[in-house]
Short mmCIF file of C-alpha atoms in Angstrom, two decimals:
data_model
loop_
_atom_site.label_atom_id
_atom_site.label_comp_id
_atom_site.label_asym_id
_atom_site.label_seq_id
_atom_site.Cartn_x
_atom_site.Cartn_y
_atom_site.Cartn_z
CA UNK R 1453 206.34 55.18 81.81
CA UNK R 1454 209.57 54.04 81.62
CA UNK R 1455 212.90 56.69 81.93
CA UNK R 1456 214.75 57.29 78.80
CA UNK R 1457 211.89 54.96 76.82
CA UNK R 1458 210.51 57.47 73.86
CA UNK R 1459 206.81 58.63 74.34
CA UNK R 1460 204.62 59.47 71.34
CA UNK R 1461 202.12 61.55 71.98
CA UNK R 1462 199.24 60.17 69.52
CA UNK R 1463 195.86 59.89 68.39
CA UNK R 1464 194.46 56.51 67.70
CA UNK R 1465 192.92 57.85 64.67
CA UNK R 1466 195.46 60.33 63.56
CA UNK R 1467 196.70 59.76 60.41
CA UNK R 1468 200.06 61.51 61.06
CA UNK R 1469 200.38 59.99 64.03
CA UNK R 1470 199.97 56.66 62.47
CA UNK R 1471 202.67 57.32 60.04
CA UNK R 1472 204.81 57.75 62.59
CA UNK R 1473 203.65 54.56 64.97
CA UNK R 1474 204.53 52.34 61.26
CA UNK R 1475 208.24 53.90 61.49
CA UNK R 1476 208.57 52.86 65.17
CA UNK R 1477 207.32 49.09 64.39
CA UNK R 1478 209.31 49.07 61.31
CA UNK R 1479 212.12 50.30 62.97
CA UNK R 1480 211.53 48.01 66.33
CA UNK R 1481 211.74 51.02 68.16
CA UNK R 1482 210.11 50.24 71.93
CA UNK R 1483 208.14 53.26 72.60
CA UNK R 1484 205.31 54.90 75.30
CA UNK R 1485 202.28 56.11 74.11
CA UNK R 1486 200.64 59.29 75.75
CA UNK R 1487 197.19 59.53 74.46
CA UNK R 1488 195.80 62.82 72.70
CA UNK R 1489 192.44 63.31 72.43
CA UNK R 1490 191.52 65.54 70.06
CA UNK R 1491 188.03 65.79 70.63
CA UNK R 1492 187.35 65.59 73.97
CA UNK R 1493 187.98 68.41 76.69
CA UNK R 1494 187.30 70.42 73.44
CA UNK R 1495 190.31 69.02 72.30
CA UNK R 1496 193.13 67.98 74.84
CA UNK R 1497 195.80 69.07 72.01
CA UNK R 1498 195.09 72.41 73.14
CA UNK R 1499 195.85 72.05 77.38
CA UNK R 1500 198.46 74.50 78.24
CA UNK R 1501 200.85 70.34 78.53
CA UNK R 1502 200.11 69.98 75.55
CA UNK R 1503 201.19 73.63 73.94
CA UNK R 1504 204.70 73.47 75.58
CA UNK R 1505 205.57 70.40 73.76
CA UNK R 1506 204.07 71.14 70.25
CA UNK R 1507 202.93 75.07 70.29
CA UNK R 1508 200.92 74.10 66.89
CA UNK R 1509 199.04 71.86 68.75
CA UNK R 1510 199.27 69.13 66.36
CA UNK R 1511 199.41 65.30 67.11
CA UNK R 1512 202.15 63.57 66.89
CA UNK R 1513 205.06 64.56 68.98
CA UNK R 1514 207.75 62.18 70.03
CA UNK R 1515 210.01 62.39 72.75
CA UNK R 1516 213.08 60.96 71.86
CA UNK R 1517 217.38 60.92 72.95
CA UNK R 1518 216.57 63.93 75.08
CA UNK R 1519 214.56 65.98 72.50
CA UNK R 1520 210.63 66.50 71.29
CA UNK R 1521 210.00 66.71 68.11
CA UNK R 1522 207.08 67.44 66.26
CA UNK R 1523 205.70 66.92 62.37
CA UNK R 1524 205.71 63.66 61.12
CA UNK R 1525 207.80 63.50 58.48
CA UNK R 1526 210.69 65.25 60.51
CA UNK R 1527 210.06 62.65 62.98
CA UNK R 1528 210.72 59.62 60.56
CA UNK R 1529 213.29 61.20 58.67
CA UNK R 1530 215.24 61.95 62.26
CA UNK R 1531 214.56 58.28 62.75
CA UNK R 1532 215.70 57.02 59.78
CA UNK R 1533 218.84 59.36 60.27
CA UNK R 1534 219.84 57.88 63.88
CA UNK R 1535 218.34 54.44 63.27
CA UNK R 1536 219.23 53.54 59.62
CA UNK R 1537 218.95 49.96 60.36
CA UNK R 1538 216.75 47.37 60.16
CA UNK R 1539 214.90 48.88 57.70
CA UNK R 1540 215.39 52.13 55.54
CA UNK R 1541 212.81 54.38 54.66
CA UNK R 1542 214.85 56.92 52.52
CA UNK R 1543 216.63 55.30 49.33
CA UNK R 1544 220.12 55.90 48.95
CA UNK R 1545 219.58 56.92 45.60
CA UNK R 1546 219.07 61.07 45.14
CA UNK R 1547 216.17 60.56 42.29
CA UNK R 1548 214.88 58.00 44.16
CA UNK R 1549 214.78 59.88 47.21
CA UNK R 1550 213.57 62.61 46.01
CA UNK R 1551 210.49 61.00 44.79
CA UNK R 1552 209.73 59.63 48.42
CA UNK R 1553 209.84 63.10 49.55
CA UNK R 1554 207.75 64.40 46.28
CA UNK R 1555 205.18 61.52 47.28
CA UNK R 1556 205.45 62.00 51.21
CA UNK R 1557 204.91 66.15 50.74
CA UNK R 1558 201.71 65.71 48.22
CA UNK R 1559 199.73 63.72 50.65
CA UNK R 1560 201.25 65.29 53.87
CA UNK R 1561 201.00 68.85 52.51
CA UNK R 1562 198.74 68.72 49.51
CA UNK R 1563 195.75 66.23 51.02
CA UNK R 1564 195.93 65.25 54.69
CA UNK R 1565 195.73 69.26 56.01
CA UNK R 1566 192.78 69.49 53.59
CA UNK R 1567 190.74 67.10 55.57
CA UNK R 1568 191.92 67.27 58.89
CA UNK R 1569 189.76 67.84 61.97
CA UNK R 1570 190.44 71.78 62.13
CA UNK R 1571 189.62 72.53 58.62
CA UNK R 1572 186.44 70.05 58.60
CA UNK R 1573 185.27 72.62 61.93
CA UNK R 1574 185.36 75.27 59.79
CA UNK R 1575 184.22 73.52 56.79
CA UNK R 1576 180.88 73.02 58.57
CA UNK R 1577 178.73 69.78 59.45
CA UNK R 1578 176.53 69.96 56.35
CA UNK R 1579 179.04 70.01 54.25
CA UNK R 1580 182.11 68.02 55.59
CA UNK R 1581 181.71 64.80 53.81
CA UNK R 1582 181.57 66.33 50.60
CA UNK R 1583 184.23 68.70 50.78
CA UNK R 1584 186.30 65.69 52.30
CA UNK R 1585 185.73 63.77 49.21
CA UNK R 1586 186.34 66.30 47.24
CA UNK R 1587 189.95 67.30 48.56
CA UNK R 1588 190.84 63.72 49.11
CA UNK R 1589 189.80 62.81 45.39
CA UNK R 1590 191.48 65.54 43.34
CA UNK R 1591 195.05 64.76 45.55
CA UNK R 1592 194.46 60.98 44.50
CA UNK R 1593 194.13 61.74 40.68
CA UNK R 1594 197.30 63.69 41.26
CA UNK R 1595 198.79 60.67 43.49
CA UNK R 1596 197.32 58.02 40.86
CA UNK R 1597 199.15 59.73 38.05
CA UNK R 1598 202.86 60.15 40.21
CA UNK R 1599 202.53 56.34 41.24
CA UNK R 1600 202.44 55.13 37.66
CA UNK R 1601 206.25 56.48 36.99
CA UNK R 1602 207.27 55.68 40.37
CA UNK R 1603 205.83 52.67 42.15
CA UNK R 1604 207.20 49.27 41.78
CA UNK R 1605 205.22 46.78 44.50
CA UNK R 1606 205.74 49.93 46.71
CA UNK R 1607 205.46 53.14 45.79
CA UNK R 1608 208.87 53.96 45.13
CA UNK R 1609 210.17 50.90 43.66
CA UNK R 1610 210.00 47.67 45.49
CA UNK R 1611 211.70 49.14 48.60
CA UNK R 1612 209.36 50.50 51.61
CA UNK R 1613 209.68 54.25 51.80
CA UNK R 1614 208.63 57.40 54.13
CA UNK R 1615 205.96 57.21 51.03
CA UNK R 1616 204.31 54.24 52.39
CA UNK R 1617 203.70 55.33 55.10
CA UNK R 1618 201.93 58.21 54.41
CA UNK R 1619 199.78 56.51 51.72
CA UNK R 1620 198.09 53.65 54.09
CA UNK R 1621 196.55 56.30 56.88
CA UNK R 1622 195.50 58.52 54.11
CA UNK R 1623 193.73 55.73 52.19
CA UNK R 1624 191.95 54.73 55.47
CA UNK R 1625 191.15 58.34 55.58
CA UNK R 1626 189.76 58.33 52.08
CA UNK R 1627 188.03 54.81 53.40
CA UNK R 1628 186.26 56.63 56.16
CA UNK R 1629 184.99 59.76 54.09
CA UNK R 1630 183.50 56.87 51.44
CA UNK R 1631 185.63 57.83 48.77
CA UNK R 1632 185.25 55.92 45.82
CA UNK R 1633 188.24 54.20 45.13
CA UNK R 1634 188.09 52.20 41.97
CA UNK R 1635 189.62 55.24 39.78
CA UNK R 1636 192.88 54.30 41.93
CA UNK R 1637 194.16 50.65 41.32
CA UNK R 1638 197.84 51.71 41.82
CA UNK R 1639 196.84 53.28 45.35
CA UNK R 1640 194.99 50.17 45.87
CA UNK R 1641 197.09 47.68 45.00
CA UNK R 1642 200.30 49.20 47.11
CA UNK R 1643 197.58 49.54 49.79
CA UNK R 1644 196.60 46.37 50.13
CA UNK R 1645 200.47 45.10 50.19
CA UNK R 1646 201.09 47.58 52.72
CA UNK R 1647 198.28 46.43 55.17
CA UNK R 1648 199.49 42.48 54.87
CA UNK R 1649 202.18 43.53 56.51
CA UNK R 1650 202.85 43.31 60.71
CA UNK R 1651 204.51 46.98 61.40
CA UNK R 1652 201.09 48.59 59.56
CA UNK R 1653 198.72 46.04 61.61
CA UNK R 1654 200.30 46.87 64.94
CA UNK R 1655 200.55 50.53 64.88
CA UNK R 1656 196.53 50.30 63.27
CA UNK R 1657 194.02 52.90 64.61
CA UNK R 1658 192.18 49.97 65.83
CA UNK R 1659 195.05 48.34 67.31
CA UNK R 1660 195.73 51.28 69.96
CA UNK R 1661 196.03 51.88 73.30
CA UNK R 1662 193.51 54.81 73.05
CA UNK R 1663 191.13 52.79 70.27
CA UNK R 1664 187.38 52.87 71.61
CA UNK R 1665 186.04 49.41 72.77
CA UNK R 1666 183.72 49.37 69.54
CA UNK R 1667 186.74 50.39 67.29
CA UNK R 1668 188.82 47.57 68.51
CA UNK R 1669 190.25 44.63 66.00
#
């Protein structure tokens, strides 16, 4: 790895670590990845490495201008903080801005931790698809219903946004649990924007340097 390049520390199939790979690209940040399994070794997130950098245990981390920081929406908003330019990600306007955050928090705090790989462990095998569904579906009603006071062709206006990117890796989430996504044709439609474009096709879970060989695009 290169001295002084960032390194991510990511999961090809994290969805926080995917928001934070679509900041990079739309930043053009040149970046290292360090692979994380999270299910193999039992779960390499866990090595005593991995602790000292993020004691939660938690993909992503990013090492960055002498500092490694963990949680992804820290991560982008330091980004967008140090590297305003070439594209933003928080508007300059306080409502506005405060509705990426609103939008960012309810999937990154209110869906995403519901469904994650620790909480589907404890959920049980029987019953993880369901209870997946479940979580995901009652934070999209909530999402659907935000989005139609908020999103222009984006989901805060016709700007990209911090909101963005959580939305796309939690949709394929939703996508991979066979949610049902018909009742959503806000969340669709911004989705489907989203994914035309080359900074979410580059930093896709199949599009990794960690992606499985029958995972691959």
């Amino acid at each position: 790895m290169q001295a002084g390049k960032p390194v991510l520390y990511s999961y090809f199939r994290s969805s926080c670590s995917w928001r934070v790979r679509i900041a990079l690209a739309l930043k053009k940040i040149d970046y290292d990845t360090f692979p994380v399994h999270l299910i193999k070794d039992g779960g390499q997130q866990f090595s005593e490495e991995f602790q000292t950098l993020n004691p939660m245990s938690q993909v992503p981390a990013l090492k960055i201008d002498g500092v490694t920081l963990t949680q992804s929406l820290a991560i982008i908003e330091y980004l967008e903080e140090t590297r305003p330019t070439p594209v933003r990600l928080l508007p300059q306007d306080p409502k506005k801005r405060a509705s990426v955050r609103m939008i960012s928090d309810l999937i990154a705090s209110g869906i995403q931790p519901l469904q994650n790989i620790a909480v589907l462990k404890k959920v049980g095998q029987e019953t993880q698809l369901t209870w997946a569904q479940s979580v995901i579906g009652s934070g999209f009603r909530a999402l659907e219903q935000v989005l139609q006071s908020t999103a222009g062709k984006y989901c805060v206006g016709n700007e990209i946004s911090m909101a963005d990117l959580c939305l796309v890796p939690q949709v394929a989430n939703a996508e991979r649990f066979k949610v049902d996504l018909s009742p959503y044709p806000i969340i669709n439609r911004i989705n489907k924007t989203l994914l035309t474009m080359e900074a979410f096709q580059v930093s896709h879970p199949s599009r990794q340097p960690d992606t499985p060989p029958e995972l691959r695009a």
